[in-house]
C-alpha cells in the first residue's frame, strides 16, 4: 500500500482565497483524522471520521473550516476564506477499527499571504 | 484541561550515548500514551504505545515507561545513532475524550552527532 496520500504537498495562497486540501486514506481503514501543526500550538486534532461519518469536529477552529468524506477513499478539508493565521502544516491520518495506531500522511504545508 | 509538556525542547548528543526524553501530563485519567517520531517534512510514525495499566513497553533500542499517578513518561533510547535524529512527540488519550482523540506534546528535537 502507498500509505496515506495527501495533496497538494505545498500550497501558497492569498488571504481570502478558498483552499482545499485532499486526503486518500489507507485502503480498509475505518477512521480518518485531520490535524494541524504549528510552532505555537503544536499538533491539534481538527476533526475525525468513522466510516465516512464525522464523529468529533470540536477541534475545527471556525466556521471557515469544513471537512467532508464523501466515500471511504477520499476526504477534503476546506478553508474559506483563508487567513494568514491558517498557515500551518495539515496532516491527514487513518487507522483501522480496534487499533490505536494512526498512519500519517506527509502533510500539506499551507502558507496564506 | 489536559496539557502535555516535553522537556527538553531540543537535545544534541554524540553517537553511542544512551538518552532519556521526558513527557509530563497534567491529568492522570488517560487510556494510554503513545510516543511518535517525526522526521523533517514528514508525518508522524508511532513508536510505542503504553496502556494505562502498563508500566513500560520495549521495541528494539527503545523503552518507554509510564507513571500514570505522577503524570510522567520517559522514552529511553539506547546506543543512539545518527539515524535516530528526529523530533519525538508524546501523546495521551484522556478518558474523558472521544475515541482516538489524542493530546500531543510539542516534542523534543533530537540530533545525534556522528
PDB file of C-alpha atoms in Angstrom:
ATOM      1  CA  UNK A   1       0.000   0.000   0.000  1.00  0.00           C
ATOM      2  CA  UNK A   2       1.205   3.529  -0.751  1.00  0.00           C
ATOM      3  CA  UNK A   3       0.246   4.817   2.676  1.00  0.00           C
ATOM      4  CA  UNK A   4      -1.844   7.900   3.317  1.00  0.00           C
ATOM      5  CA  UNK A   5      -1.703  10.255   0.353  1.00  0.00           C
ATOM      6  CA  UNK A   6      -2.150  13.999   0.673  1.00  0.00           C
ATOM      7  CA  UNK A   7      -2.307  16.687  -1.964  1.00  0.00           C
ATOM      8  CA  UNK A   8      -1.054  19.215  -2.590  1.00  0.00           C
ATOM      9  CA  UNK A   9       2.187  18.943  -0.636  1.00  0.00           C
ATOM     10  CA  UNK A  10       2.645  22.700  -0.650  1.00  0.00           C
ATOM     11  CA  UNK A  11       0.115  25.472  -1.106  1.00  0.00           C
ATOM     12  CA  UNK A  12       0.680  29.206  -1.212  1.00  0.00           C
ATOM     13  CA  UNK A  13      -2.377  31.396  -1.460  1.00  0.00           C
ATOM     14  CA  UNK A  14      -3.540  34.876  -0.724  1.00  0.00           C
ATOM     15  CA  UNK A  15      -5.767  35.891   2.134  1.00  0.00           C
ATOM     16  CA  UNK A  16      -9.423  35.495   1.265  1.00  0.00           C
ATOM     17  CA  UNK A  17      -8.948  32.675  -1.190  1.00  0.00           C
ATOM     18  CA  UNK A  18     -10.508  29.236  -0.821  1.00  0.00           C
ATOM     19  CA  UNK A  19      -8.134  26.391  -0.037  1.00  0.00           C
ATOM     20  CA  UNK A  20      -8.934  22.692  -0.453  1.00  0.00           C
ATOM     21  CA  UNK A  21      -6.698  20.013   0.987  1.00  0.00           C
ATOM     22  CA  UNK A  22      -7.134  16.404  -0.074  1.00  0.00           C
ATOM     23  CA  UNK A  23      -6.502  13.058   1.554  1.00  0.00           C
ATOM     24  CA  UNK A  24      -6.663   9.438   0.474  1.00  0.00           C
ATOM     25  CA  UNK A  25      -6.529   7.083   3.489  1.00  0.00           C
ATOM     26  CA  UNK A  26      -5.058   3.603   3.508  1.00  0.00           C
ATOM     27  CA  UNK A  27      -7.452   1.143   1.921  1.00  0.00           C
ATOM     28  CA  UNK A  28      -9.521  -0.704   4.508  1.00  0.00           C
ATOM     29  CA  UNK A  29      -9.048   1.850   7.266  1.00  0.00           C
ATOM     30  CA  UNK A  30     -12.226   2.924   9.036  1.00  0.00           C
ATOM     31  CA  UNK A  31     -11.022   6.118  10.710  1.00  0.00           C
ATOM     32  CA  UNK A  32      -9.699   9.310   9.159  1.00  0.00           C
ATOM     33  CA  UNK A  33      -8.227  12.216  11.092  1.00  0.00           C
ATOM     34  CA  UNK A  34      -7.308  15.774  10.142  1.00  0.00           C
ATOM     35  CA  UNK A  35      -4.625  17.521  12.219  1.00  0.00           C
ATOM     36  CA  UNK A  36      -2.983  20.934  12.131  1.00  0.00           C
ATOM     37  CA  UNK A  37       0.589  21.551  13.284  1.00  0.00           C
ATOM     38  CA  UNK A  38       2.043  24.954  14.132  1.00  0.00           C
ATOM     39  CA  UNK A  39       5.051  26.073  16.118  1.00  0.00           C
ATOM     40  CA  UNK A  40       2.883  27.887  18.635  1.00  0.00           C
ATOM     41  CA  UNK A  41       0.202  25.281  19.251  1.00  0.00           C
ATOM     42  CA  UNK A  42       1.856  22.023  18.259  1.00  0.00           C
ATOM     43  CA  UNK A  43      -0.248  19.232  16.755  1.00  0.00           C
ATOM     44  CA  UNK A  44      -4.003  19.604  17.159  1.00  0.00           C
ATOM     45  CA  UNK A  45      -6.825  17.310  16.081  1.00  0.00           C
ATOM     46  CA  UNK A  46      -9.332  19.194  13.959  1.00  0.00           C
ATOM     47  CA  UNK A  47     -11.882  16.511  13.115  1.00  0.00           C
ATOM     48  CA  UNK A  48     -12.158  12.777  12.667  1.00  0.00           C
ATOM     49  CA  UNK A  49     -14.448  10.449  10.751  1.00  0.00           C
ATOM     50  CA  UNK A  50     -15.532   6.858  11.314  1.00  0.00           C
ATOM     51  CA  UNK A  51     -16.919   5.043   8.281  1.00  0.00           C
ATOM     52  CA  UNK A  52     -17.208   8.385   6.467  1.00  0.00           C
ATOM     53  CA  UNK A  53     -19.272   9.964   9.262  1.00  0.00           C
ATOM     54  CA  UNK A  54     -17.857  12.935  11.225  1.00  0.00           C
ATOM     55  CA  UNK A  55     -17.568  11.885  14.871  1.00  0.00           C
ATOM     56  CA  UNK A  56     -15.887  14.818  16.579  1.00  0.00           C
ATOM     57  CA  UNK A  57     -15.350  18.234  14.997  1.00  0.00           C
ATOM     58  CA  UNK A  58     -14.750  20.125  18.225  1.00  0.00           C
ATOM     59  CA  UNK A  59     -11.231  20.985  17.097  1.00  0.00           C
ATOM     60  CA  UNK A  60     -12.350  22.826  13.984  1.00  0.00           C
ATOM     61  CA  UNK A  61     -11.335  26.403  14.776  1.00  0.00           C
ATOM     62  CA  UNK A  62     -14.046  28.355  12.994  1.00  0.00           C
ATOM     63  CA  UNK A  63     -16.890  28.130  10.533  1.00  0.00           C
ATOM     64  CA  UNK A  64     -14.373  28.954   7.837  1.00  0.00           C
ATOM     65  CA  UNK A  65     -13.174  25.362   8.145  1.00  0.00           C
ATOM     66  CA  UNK A  66     -15.173  22.442   6.800  1.00  0.00           C
ATOM     67  CA  UNK A  67     -14.372  18.796   6.141  1.00  0.00           C
ATOM     68  CA  UNK A  68     -16.090  16.117   4.121  1.00  0.00           C
ATOM     69  CA  UNK A  69     -15.632  12.440   3.455  1.00  0.00           C
ATOM     70  CA  UNK A  70     -17.878  11.503   0.523  1.00  0.00           C
ATOM     71  CA  UNK A  71     -16.536   7.940   0.390  1.00  0.00           C
ATOM     72  CA  UNK A  72     -14.113   5.602   2.135  1.00  0.00           C
ATOM     73  CA  UNK A  73     -11.176   6.584  -0.060  1.00  0.00           C
ATOM     74  CA  UNK A  74     -11.331  10.364  -0.091  1.00  0.00           C
ATOM     75  CA  UNK A  75     -11.624  13.324   2.246  1.00  0.00           C
ATOM     76  CA  UNK A  76     -11.266  17.077   1.899  1.00  0.00           C
ATOM     77  CA  UNK A  77     -10.529  19.888   4.319  1.00  0.00           C
ATOM     78  CA  UNK A  78     -11.655  23.270   3.033  1.00  0.00           C
ATOM     79  CA  UNK A  79     -10.838  26.734   4.334  1.00  0.00           C
ATOM     80  CA  UNK A  80     -12.963  29.571   3.006  1.00  0.00           C
ATOM     81  CA  UNK A  81     -11.945  32.355   3.254  1.00  0.00           C
ATOM     82  CA  UNK A  82      -8.349  31.677   4.231  1.00  0.00           C
ATOM     83  CA  UNK A  83      -6.411  33.937   6.621  1.00  0.00           C
ATOM     84  CA  UNK A  84      -2.676  34.292   7.355  1.00  0.00           C
ATOM     85  CA  UNK A  85      -3.149  32.645  10.773  1.00  0.00           C
ATOM     86  CA  UNK A  86      -4.276  29.466   8.977  1.00  0.00           C
ATOM     87  CA  UNK A  87      -0.684  28.976   7.801  1.00  0.00           C
ATOM     88  CA  UNK A  88       0.410  25.590   9.144  1.00  0.00           C
ATOM     89  CA  UNK A  89       1.115  22.005   8.159  1.00  0.00           C
ATOM     90  CA  UNK A  90      -2.076  19.986   7.829  1.00  0.00           C
ATOM     91  CA  UNK A  91      -1.848  16.230   8.312  1.00  0.00           C
ATOM     92  CA  UNK A  92      -4.273  13.508   7.463  1.00  0.00           C
ATOM     93  CA  UNK A  93      -4.067  10.155   9.236  1.00  0.00           C
ATOM     94  CA  UNK A  94      -6.029   6.918   9.089  1.00  0.00           C
ATOM     95  CA  UNK A  95      -6.444   3.866  11.282  1.00  0.00           C
ATOM     96  CA  UNK A  96      -8.277   0.578  11.472  1.00  0.00           C
ATOM     97  CA  UNK A  97     -11.143  -0.249  13.784  1.00  0.00           C
ATOM     98  CA  UNK A  98      -9.772  -1.617  17.045  1.00  0.00           C
ATOM     99  CA  UNK A  99      -6.254  -0.291  16.520  1.00  0.00           C
ATOM    100  CA  UNK A 100      -4.687   2.690  18.284  1.00  0.00           C
ATOM    101  CA  UNK A 101      -2.064   3.097  15.580  1.00  0.00           C
ATOM    102  CA  UNK A 102      -2.660   6.016  13.248  1.00  0.00           C
ATOM    103  CA  UNK A 103      -0.801   6.225   9.965  1.00  0.00           C
ATOM    104  CA  UNK A 104       0.064   9.748   8.971  1.00  0.00           C
ATOM    105  CA  UNK A 105       0.379  11.259   5.538  1.00  0.00           C
ATOM    106  CA  UNK A 106       3.305  13.538   4.640  1.00  0.00           C
ATOM    107  CA  UNK A 107       1.258  16.674   5.259  1.00  0.00           C
ATOM    108  CA  UNK A 108       0.313  19.761   3.276  1.00  0.00           C
ATOM    109  CA  UNK A 109       2.314  22.888   4.083  1.00  0.00           C
ATOM    110  CA  UNK A 110      -0.038  25.848   3.719  1.00  0.00           C
ATOM    111  CA  UNK A 111       1.099  29.449   3.555  1.00  0.00           C
ATOM    112  CA  UNK A 112      -1.538  32.174   3.425  1.00  0.00           C
ATOM    113  CA  UNK A 113      -0.128  35.570   2.483  1.00  0.00           C
TER     114      UNK A 113
ATOM    115  CA  UNK B   1      -7.881  20.573  30.668  1.00  0.00           C
ATOM    116  CA  UNK B   2      -5.195  18.049  29.796  1.00  0.00           C
ATOM    117  CA  UNK B   3      -1.813  19.547  28.956  1.00  0.00           C
ATOM    118  CA  UNK B   4       1.237  17.641  27.745  1.00  0.00           C
ATOM    119  CA  UNK B   5       4.739  19.028  28.175  1.00  0.00           C
ATOM    120  CA  UNK B   6       8.021  17.724  26.809  1.00  0.00           C
ATOM    121  CA  UNK B   7      11.411  18.682  28.149  1.00  0.00           C
ATOM    122  CA  UNK B   8      13.909  19.424  26.773  1.00  0.00           C
ATOM    123  CA  UNK B   9      12.665  21.073  23.599  1.00  0.00           C
ATOM    124  CA  UNK B  10      15.911  20.184  21.855  1.00  0.00           C
ATOM    125  CA  UNK B  11      18.784  17.834  22.584  1.00  0.00           C
ATOM    126  CA  UNK B  12      22.107  17.181  20.872  1.00  0.00           C
ATOM    127  CA  UNK B  13      24.210  14.143  21.822  1.00  0.00           C
ATOM    128  CA  UNK B  14      27.185  12.265  20.409  1.00  0.00           C
ATOM    129  CA  UNK B  15      26.596   8.923  18.757  1.00  0.00           C
ATOM    130  CA  UNK B  16      26.501   5.954  21.114  1.00  0.00           C
ATOM    131  CA  UNK B  17      25.065   7.770  24.108  1.00  0.00           C
ATOM    132  CA  UNK B  18      22.057   6.469  25.983  1.00  0.00           C
ATOM    133  CA  UNK B  19      19.446   9.182  26.400  1.00  0.00           C
ATOM    134  CA  UNK B  20      16.108   9.900  28.024  1.00  0.00           C
ATOM    135  CA  UNK B  21      13.295  12.044  26.714  1.00  0.00           C
ATOM    136  CA  UNK B  22      10.673  13.269  29.146  1.00  0.00           C
ATOM    137  CA  UNK B  23       6.932  13.759  28.851  1.00  0.00           C
ATOM    138  CA  UNK B  24       4.583  15.020  31.547  1.00  0.00           C
ATOM    139  CA  UNK B  25       0.817  15.380  31.554  1.00  0.00           C
ATOM    140  CA  UNK B  26      -1.472  17.197  33.958  1.00  0.00           C
ATOM    141  CA  UNK B  27      -4.403  14.773  34.230  1.00  0.00           C
ATOM    142  CA  UNK B  28      -3.735  11.141  35.110  1.00  0.00           C
ATOM    143  CA  UNK B  29      -7.105   9.992  33.723  1.00  0.00           C
ATOM    144  CA  UNK B  30      -5.784   8.521  30.490  1.00  0.00           C
ATOM    145  CA  UNK B  31      -6.476   5.422  28.423  1.00  0.00           C
ATOM    146  CA  UNK B  32      -2.968   5.236  27.040  1.00  0.00           C
ATOM    147  CA  UNK B  33       0.115   7.147  25.982  1.00  0.00           C
ATOM    148  CA  UNK B  34       1.982   6.960  22.685  1.00  0.00           C
ATOM    149  CA  UNK B  35       5.428   8.038  21.570  1.00  0.00           C
ATOM    150  CA  UNK B  36       5.838   9.173  17.973  1.00  0.00           C
ATOM    151  CA  UNK B  37       8.741  10.065  15.752  1.00  0.00           C
ATOM    152  CA  UNK B  38       8.561  12.852  13.177  1.00  0.00           C
ATOM    153  CA  UNK B  39      11.220  13.319  10.521  1.00  0.00           C
ATOM    154  CA  UNK B  40      11.588  16.732   8.836  1.00  0.00           C
ATOM    155  CA  UNK B  41       8.921  17.317   6.223  1.00  0.00           C
ATOM    156  CA  UNK B  42       7.133  14.087   7.047  1.00  0.00           C
ATOM    157  CA  UNK B  43       4.242  12.816   9.083  1.00  0.00           C
ATOM    158  CA  UNK B  44       4.364  11.031  12.408  1.00  0.00           C
ATOM    159  CA  UNK B  45       5.273   7.398  12.942  1.00  0.00           C
ATOM    160  CA  UNK B  46       4.044   5.593  16.039  1.00  0.00           C
ATOM    161  CA  UNK B  47       6.914   4.057  18.032  1.00  0.00           C
ATOM    162  CA  UNK B  48       5.412   2.711  21.241  1.00  0.00           C
ATOM    163  CA  UNK B  49       2.006   2.624  22.897  1.00  0.00           C
ATOM    164  CA  UNK B  50       1.579   2.082  26.636  1.00  0.00           C
ATOM    165  CA  UNK B  51      -1.837   1.237  28.017  1.00  0.00           C
ATOM    166  CA  UNK B  52      -2.782   2.912  31.285  1.00  0.00           C
ATOM    167  CA  UNK B  53      -2.459  -0.421  33.103  1.00  0.00           C
ATOM    168  CA  UNK B  54       1.089  -0.973  31.869  1.00  0.00           C
ATOM    169  CA  UNK B  55       4.368   0.325  33.254  1.00  0.00           C
ATOM    170  CA  UNK B  56       6.555   0.053  30.172  1.00  0.00           C
ATOM    171  CA  UNK B  57       6.928  -1.084  26.587  1.00  0.00           C
ATOM    172  CA  UNK B  58      10.032  -2.006  24.633  1.00  0.00           C
ATOM    173  CA  UNK B  59      10.849  -2.093  20.950  1.00  0.00           C
ATOM    174  CA  UNK B  60      14.433  -2.713  19.950  1.00  0.00           C
ATOM    175  CA  UNK B  61      16.626   0.042  21.396  1.00  0.00           C
ATOM    176  CA  UNK B  62      13.581   1.973  22.609  1.00  0.00           C
ATOM    177  CA  UNK B  63      11.963   1.647  26.007  1.00  0.00           C
ATOM    178  CA  UNK B  64       9.045   3.738  27.178  1.00  0.00           C
ATOM    179  CA  UNK B  65       7.854   3.882  30.770  1.00  0.00           C
ATOM    180  CA  UNK B  66       4.670   5.266  32.249  1.00  0.00           C
ATOM    181  CA  UNK B  67       3.969   6.506  35.764  1.00  0.00           C
ATOM    182  CA  UNK B  68       0.339   7.479  35.452  1.00  0.00           C
ATOM    183  CA  UNK B  69      -0.138   8.637  39.033  1.00  0.00           C
ATOM    184  CA  UNK B  70       2.645  11.182  38.739  1.00  0.00           C
ATOM    185  CA  UNK B  71       1.758  12.140  35.169  1.00  0.00           C
ATOM    186  CA  UNK B  72       5.083  11.181  33.633  1.00  0.00           C
ATOM    187  CA  UNK B  73       6.502   9.090  30.838  1.00  0.00           C
ATOM    188  CA  UNK B  74      10.039   8.635  29.600  1.00  0.00           C
ATOM    189  CA  UNK B  75      11.416   7.375  26.321  1.00  0.00           C
ATOM    190  CA  UNK B  76      14.798   5.739  26.692  1.00  0.00           C
ATOM    191  CA  UNK B  77      16.951   5.361  23.587  1.00  0.00           C
ATOM    192  CA  UNK B  78      19.936   3.061  23.965  1.00  0.00           C
ATOM    193  CA  UNK B  79      23.150   3.427  21.970  1.00  0.00           C
ATOM    194  CA  UNK B  80      21.895   6.371  19.951  1.00  0.00           C
ATOM    195  CA  UNK B  81      22.665   6.569  16.223  1.00  0.00           C
ATOM    196  CA  UNK B  82      22.599   9.463  13.721  1.00  0.00           C
ATOM    197  CA  UNK B  83      19.519   7.835  12.191  1.00  0.00           C
ATOM    198  CA  UNK B  84      17.681   8.495  15.454  1.00  0.00           C
ATOM    199  CA  UNK B  85      17.802  12.225  14.718  1.00  0.00           C
ATOM    200  CA  UNK B  86      14.199  13.417  14.554  1.00  0.00           C
ATOM    201  CA  UNK B  87      11.514  15.086  16.647  1.00  0.00           C
ATOM    202  CA  UNK B  88       9.898  12.854  19.233  1.00  0.00           C
ATOM    203  CA  UNK B  89       6.365  13.567  20.395  1.00  0.00           C
ATOM    204  CA  UNK B  90       4.319  12.015  23.127  1.00  0.00           C
ATOM    205  CA  UNK B  91       0.529  11.988  23.132  1.00  0.00           C
ATOM    206  CA  UNK B  92      -2.094  10.936  25.670  1.00  0.00           C
ATOM    207  CA  UNK B  93      -5.663   9.814  25.132  1.00  0.00           C
ATOM    208  CA  UNK B  94      -7.742  11.184  28.013  1.00  0.00           C
ATOM    209  CA  UNK B  95     -10.540   9.006  29.349  1.00  0.00           C
ATOM    210  CA  UNK B  96     -12.854  11.983  29.036  1.00  0.00           C
ATOM    211  CA  UNK B  97     -12.234  12.303  25.321  1.00  0.00           C
ATOM    212  CA  UNK B  98     -13.864  10.512  22.454  1.00  0.00           C
ATOM    213  CA  UNK B  99     -12.316   7.523  20.829  1.00  0.00           C
ATOM    214  CA  UNK B 100      -8.854   8.163  19.416  1.00  0.00           C
ATOM    215  CA  UNK B 101      -8.719  11.815  20.404  1.00  0.00           C
ATOM    216  CA  UNK B 102      -5.103  12.392  21.470  1.00  0.00           C
ATOM    217  CA  UNK B 103      -3.481  15.409  23.109  1.00  0.00           C
ATOM    218  CA  UNK B 104       0.059  15.941  21.837  1.00  0.00           C
ATOM    219  CA  UNK B 105       3.120  17.469  23.403  1.00  0.00           C
ATOM    220  CA  UNK B 106       5.229  19.945  21.425  1.00  0.00           C
ATOM    221  CA  UNK B 107       8.062  17.496  21.009  1.00  0.00           C
ATOM    222  CA  UNK B 108      11.781  17.104  21.662  1.00  0.00           C
ATOM    223  CA  UNK B 109      14.039  17.723  18.682  1.00  0.00           C
ATOM    224  CA  UNK B 110      16.904  15.226  18.882  1.00  0.00           C
ATOM    225  CA  UNK B 111      20.163  15.432  16.984  1.00  0.00           C
ATOM    226  CA  UNK B 112      22.663  12.584  17.245  1.00  0.00           C
ATOM    227  CA  UNK B 113      26.102  13.601  16.068  1.00  0.00           C
ATOM    228  CA  UNK B 114      28.292  11.124  14.182  1.00  0.00           C
TER     229      UNK B 114
END
